[in-house]
Structures are given as C-alpha cells and as structure tokens.
PDB file of N, CA and C in Angstrom:
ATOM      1  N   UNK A   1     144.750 131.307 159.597  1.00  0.00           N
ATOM      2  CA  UNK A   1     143.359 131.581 159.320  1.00  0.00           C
ATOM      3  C   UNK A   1     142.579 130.288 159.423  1.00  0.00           C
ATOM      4  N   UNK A   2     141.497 130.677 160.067  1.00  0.00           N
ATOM      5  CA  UNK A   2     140.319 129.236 159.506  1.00  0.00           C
ATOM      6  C   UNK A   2     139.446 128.931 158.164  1.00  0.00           C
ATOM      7  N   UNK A   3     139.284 127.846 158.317  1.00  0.00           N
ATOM      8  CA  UNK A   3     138.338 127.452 157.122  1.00  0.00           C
ATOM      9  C   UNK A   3     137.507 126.152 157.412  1.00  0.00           C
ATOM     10  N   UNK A   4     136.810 125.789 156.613  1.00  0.00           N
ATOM     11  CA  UNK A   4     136.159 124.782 156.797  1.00  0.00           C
ATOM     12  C   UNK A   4     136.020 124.080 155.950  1.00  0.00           C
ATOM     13  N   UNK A   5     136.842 122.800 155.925  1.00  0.00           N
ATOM     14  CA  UNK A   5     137.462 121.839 155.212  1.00  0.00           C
ATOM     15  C   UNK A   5     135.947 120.158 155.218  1.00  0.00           C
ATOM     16  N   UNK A   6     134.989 120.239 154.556  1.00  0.00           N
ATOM     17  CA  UNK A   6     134.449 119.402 154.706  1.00  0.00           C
ATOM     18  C   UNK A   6     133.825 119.157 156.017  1.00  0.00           C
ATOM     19  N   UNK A   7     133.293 120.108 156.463  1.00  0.00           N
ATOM     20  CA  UNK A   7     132.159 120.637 157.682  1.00  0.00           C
ATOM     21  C   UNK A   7     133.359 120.767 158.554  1.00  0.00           C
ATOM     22  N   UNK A   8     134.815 120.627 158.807  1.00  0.00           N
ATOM     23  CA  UNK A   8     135.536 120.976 160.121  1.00  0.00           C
ATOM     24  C   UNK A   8     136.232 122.329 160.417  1.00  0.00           C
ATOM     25  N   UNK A   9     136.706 122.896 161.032  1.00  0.00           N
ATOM     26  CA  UNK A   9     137.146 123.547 160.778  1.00  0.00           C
ATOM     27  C   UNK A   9     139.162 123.096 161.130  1.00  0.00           C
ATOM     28  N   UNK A  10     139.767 123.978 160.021  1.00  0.00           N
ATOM     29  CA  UNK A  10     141.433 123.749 160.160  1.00  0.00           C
ATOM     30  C   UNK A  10     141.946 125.107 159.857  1.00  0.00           C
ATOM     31  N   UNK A  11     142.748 124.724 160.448  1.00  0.00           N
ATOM     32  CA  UNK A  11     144.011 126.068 160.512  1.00  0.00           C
ATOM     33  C   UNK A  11     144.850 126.043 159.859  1.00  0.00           C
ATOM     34  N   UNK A  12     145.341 127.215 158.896  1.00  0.00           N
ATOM     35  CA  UNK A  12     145.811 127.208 157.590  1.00  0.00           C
ATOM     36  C   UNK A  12     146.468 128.348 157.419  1.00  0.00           C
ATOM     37  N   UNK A  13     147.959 128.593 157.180  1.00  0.00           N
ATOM     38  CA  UNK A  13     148.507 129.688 157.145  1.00  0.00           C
ATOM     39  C   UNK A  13     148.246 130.456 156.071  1.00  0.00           C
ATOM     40  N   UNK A  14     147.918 132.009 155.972  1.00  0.00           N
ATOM     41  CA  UNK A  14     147.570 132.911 155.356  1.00  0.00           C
ATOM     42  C   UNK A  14     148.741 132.967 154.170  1.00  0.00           C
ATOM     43  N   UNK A  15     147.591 132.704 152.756  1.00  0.00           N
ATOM     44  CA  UNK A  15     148.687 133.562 152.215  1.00  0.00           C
ATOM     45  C   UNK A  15     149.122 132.235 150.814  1.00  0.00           C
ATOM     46  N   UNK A  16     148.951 131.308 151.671  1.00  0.00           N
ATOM     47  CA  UNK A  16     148.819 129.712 150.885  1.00  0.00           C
ATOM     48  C   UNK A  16     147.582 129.384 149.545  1.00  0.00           C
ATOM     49  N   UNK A  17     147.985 128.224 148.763  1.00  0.00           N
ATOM     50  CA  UNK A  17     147.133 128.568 147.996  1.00  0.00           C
ATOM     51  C   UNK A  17     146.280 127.022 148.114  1.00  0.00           C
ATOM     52  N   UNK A  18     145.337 126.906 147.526  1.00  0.00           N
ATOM     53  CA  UNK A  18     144.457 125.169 148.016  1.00  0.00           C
ATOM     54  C   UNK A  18     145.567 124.171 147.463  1.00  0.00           C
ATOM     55  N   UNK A  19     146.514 124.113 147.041  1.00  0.00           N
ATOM     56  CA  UNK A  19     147.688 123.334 146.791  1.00  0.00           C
ATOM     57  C   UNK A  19     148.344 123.008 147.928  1.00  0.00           C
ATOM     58  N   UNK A  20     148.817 123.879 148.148  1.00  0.00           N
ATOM     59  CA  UNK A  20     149.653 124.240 149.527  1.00  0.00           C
ATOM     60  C   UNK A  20     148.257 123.325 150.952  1.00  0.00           C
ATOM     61  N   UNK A  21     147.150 123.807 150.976  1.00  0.00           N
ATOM     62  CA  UNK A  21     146.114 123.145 151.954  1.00  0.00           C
ATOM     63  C   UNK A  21     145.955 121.596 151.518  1.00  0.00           C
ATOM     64  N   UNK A  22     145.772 121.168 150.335  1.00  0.00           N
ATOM     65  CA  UNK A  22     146.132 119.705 150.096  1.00  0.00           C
ATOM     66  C   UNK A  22     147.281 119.116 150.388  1.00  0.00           C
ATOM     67  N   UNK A  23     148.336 119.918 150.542  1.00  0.00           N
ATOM     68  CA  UNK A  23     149.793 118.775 150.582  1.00  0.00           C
ATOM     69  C   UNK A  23     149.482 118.383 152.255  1.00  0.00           C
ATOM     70  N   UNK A  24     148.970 119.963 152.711  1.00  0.00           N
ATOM     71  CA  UNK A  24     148.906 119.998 154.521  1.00  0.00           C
ATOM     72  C   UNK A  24     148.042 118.970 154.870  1.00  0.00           C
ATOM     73  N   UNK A  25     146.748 118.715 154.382  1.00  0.00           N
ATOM     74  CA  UNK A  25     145.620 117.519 154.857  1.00  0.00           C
ATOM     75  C   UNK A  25     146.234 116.151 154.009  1.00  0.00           C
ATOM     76  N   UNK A  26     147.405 116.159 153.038  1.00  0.00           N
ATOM     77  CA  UNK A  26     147.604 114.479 152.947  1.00  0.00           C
ATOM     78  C   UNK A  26     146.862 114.319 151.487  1.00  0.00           C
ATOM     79  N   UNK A  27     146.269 115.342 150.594  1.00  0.00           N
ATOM     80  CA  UNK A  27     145.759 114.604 149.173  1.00  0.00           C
ATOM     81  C   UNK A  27     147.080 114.629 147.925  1.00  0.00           C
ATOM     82  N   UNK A  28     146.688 113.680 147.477  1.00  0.00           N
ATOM     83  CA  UNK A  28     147.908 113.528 146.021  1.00  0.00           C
ATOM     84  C   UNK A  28     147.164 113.069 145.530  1.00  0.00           C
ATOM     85  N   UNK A  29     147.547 112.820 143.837  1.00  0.00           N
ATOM     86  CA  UNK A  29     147.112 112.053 142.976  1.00  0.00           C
ATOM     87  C   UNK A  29     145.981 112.996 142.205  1.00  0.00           C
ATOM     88  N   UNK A  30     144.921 112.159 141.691  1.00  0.00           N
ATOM     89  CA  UNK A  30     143.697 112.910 140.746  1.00  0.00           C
ATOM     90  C   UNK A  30     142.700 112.092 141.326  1.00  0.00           C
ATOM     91  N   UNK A  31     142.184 111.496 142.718  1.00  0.00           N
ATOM     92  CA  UNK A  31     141.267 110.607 142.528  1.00  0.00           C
ATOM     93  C   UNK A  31     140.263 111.512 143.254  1.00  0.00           C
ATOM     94  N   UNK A  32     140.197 113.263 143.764  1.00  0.00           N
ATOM     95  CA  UNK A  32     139.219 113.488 144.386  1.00  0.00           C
ATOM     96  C   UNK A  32     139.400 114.789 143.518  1.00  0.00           C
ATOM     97  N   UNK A  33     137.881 115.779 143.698  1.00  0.00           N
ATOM     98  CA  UNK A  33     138.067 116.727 143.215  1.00  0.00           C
ATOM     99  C   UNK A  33     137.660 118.177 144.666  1.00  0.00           C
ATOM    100  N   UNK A  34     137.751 119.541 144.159  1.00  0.00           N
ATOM    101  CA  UNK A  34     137.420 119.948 145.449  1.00  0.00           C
ATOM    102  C   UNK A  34     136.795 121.146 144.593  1.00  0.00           C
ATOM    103  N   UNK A  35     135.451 121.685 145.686  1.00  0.00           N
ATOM    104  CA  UNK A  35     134.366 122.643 145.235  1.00  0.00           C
ATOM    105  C   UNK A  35     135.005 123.760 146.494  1.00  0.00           C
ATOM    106  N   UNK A  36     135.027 124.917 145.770  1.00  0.00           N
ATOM    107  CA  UNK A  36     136.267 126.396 146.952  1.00  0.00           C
ATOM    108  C   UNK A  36     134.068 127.036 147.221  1.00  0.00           C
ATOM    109  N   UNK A  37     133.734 127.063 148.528  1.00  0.00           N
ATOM    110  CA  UNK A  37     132.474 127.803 148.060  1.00  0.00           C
ATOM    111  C   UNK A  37     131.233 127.466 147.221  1.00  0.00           C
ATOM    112  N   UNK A  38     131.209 126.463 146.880  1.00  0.00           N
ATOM    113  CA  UNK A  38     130.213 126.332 145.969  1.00  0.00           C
ATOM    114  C   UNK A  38     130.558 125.800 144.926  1.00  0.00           C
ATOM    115  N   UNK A  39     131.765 126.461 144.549  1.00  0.00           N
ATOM    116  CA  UNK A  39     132.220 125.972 142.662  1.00  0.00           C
ATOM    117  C   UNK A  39     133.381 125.223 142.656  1.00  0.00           C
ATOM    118  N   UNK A  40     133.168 123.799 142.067  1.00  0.00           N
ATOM    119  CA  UNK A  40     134.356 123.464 141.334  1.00  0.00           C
ATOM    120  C   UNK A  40     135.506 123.856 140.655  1.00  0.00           C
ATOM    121  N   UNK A  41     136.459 123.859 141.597  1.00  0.00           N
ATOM    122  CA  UNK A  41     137.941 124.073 141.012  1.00  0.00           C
ATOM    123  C   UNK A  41     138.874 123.178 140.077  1.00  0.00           C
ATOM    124  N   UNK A  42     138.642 123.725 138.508  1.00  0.00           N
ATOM    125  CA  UNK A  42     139.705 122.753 137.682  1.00  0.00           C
ATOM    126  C   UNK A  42     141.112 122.923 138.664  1.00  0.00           C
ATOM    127  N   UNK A  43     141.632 121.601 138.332  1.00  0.00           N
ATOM    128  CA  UNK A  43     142.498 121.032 139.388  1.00  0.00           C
ATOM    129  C   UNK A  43     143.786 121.962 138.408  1.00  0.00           C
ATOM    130  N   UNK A  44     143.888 122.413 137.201  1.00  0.00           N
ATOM    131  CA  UNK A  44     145.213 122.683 136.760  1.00  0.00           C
ATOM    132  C   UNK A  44     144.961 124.033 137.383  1.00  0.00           C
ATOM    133  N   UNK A  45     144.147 125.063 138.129  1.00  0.00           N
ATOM    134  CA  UNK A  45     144.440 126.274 138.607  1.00  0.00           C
ATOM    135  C   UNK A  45     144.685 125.724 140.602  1.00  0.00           C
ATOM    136  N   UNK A  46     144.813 124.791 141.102  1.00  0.00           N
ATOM    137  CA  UNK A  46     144.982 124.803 142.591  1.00  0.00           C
ATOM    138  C   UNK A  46     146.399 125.388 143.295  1.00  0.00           C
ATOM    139  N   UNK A  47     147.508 125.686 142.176  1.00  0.00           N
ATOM    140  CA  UNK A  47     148.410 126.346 142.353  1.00  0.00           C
ATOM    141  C   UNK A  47     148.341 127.358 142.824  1.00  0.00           C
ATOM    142  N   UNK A  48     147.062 128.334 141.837  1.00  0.00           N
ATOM    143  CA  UNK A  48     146.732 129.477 141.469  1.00  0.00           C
ATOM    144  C   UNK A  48     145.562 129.924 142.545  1.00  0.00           C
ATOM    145  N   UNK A  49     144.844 129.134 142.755  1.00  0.00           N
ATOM    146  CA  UNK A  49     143.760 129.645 143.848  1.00  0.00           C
ATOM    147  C   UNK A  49     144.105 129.955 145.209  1.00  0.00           C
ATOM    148  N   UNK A  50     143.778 131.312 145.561  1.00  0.00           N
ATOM    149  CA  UNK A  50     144.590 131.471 146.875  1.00  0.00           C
ATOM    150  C   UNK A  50     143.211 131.534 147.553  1.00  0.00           C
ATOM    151  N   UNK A  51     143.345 131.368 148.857  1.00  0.00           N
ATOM    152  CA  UNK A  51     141.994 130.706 150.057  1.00  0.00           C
ATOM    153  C   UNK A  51     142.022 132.180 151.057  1.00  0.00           C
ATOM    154  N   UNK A  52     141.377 132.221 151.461  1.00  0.00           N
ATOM    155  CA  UNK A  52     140.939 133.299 152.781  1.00  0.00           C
ATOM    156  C   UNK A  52     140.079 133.242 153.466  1.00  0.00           C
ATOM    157  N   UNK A  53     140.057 133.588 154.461  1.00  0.00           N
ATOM    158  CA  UNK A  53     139.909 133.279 156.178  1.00  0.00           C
ATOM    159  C   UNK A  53     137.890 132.984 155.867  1.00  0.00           C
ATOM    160  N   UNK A  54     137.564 131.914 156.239  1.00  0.00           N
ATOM    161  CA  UNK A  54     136.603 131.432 156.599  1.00  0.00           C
ATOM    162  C   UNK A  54     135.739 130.857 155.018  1.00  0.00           C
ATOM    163  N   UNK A  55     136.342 130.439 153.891  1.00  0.00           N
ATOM    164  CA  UNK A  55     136.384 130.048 153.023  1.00  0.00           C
ATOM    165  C   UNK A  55     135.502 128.827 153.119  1.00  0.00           C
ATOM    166  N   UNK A  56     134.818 127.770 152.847  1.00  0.00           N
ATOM    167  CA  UNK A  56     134.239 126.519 152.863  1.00  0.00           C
ATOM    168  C   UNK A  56     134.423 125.816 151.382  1.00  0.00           C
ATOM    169  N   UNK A  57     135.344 124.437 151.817  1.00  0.00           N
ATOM    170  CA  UNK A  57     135.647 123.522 151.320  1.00  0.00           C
ATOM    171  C   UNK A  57     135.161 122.447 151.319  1.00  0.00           C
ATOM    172  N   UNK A  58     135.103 121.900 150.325  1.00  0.00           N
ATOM    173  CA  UNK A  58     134.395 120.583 150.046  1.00  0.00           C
ATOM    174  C   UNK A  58     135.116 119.551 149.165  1.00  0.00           C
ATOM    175  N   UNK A  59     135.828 118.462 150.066  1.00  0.00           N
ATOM    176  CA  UNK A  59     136.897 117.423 148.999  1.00  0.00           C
ATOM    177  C   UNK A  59     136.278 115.952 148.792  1.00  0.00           C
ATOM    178  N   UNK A  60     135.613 116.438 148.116  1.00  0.00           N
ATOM    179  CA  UNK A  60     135.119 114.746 147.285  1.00  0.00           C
ATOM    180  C   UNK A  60     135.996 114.084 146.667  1.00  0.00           C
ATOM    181  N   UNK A  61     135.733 112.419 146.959  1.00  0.00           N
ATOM    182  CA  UNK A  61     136.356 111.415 146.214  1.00  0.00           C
ATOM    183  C   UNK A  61     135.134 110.565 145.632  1.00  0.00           C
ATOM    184  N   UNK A  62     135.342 109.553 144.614  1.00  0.00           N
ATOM    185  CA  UNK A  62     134.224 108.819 144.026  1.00  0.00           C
ATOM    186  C   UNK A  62     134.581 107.611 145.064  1.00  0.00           C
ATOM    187  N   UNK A  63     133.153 107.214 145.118  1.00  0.00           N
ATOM    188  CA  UNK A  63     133.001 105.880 145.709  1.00  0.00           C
ATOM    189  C   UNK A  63     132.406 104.294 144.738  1.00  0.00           C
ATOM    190  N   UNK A  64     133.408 103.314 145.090  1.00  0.00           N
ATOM    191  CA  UNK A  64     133.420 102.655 144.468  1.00  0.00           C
ATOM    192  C   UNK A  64     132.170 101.503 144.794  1.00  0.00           C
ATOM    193  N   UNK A  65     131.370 101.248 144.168  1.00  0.00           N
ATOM    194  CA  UNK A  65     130.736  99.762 144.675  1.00  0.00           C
ATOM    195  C   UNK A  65     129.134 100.332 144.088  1.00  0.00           C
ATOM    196  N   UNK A  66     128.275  99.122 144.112  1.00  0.00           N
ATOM    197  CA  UNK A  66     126.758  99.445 143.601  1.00  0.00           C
ATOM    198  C   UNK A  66     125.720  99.383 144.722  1.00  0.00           C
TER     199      UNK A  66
END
C-alpha cells in the first residue's frame, strides 16, 4: 500500500503497524515524534496503530540551535 511519509510517497506492506513503518524508514530511539493524519501518536501505542492505504504521515524531530 501507499502512504505519504512526510510529503513522499512509500510503499508499505499491508497489514503492518507504524512500528513496523519506522523500523522500515531507519527511526529508533525517542528523539522524533510522529502525527498519523493530523494527530499525534503517543509513542507507547505505535505497536498498536495499524496504517492503511493512503494514510499521511508526518515524522518530526526537534532541532537543535537558536
């Protein structure tokens, strides 16, 4: 299925959950957060959130400096 991962679009097997789409694009750790649609996803349900076909993602990180 597609989606759109921070204006691109990626290909993402059905069925996966935004856990599963983070390990695939390379995020670990706690230093970014991600909005599924509009809304902020607490990071302890990304196990739990399952994604479907044309979904829009948004993965922010903080930026450091003034």
């Amino acid at each position: 299925m597609q989606l759109l991962v921070n204006g691109e679009h990626v290909h993402f097997e059905e069925g996966k959950t935004l856990a599963g789409l983070l390990r695939q694009l390379g995020y670990s750790g706690e230093t970014f957060a991600v909005a599924l649609n509009g809304d902020f996803v607490p990071r302890t349900t990304y196990e739990k959130t399952s994604l479907t076909a044309g979904d829009n993602l948004d993965i922010v990180a903080p930026v450091v400096g003034g």
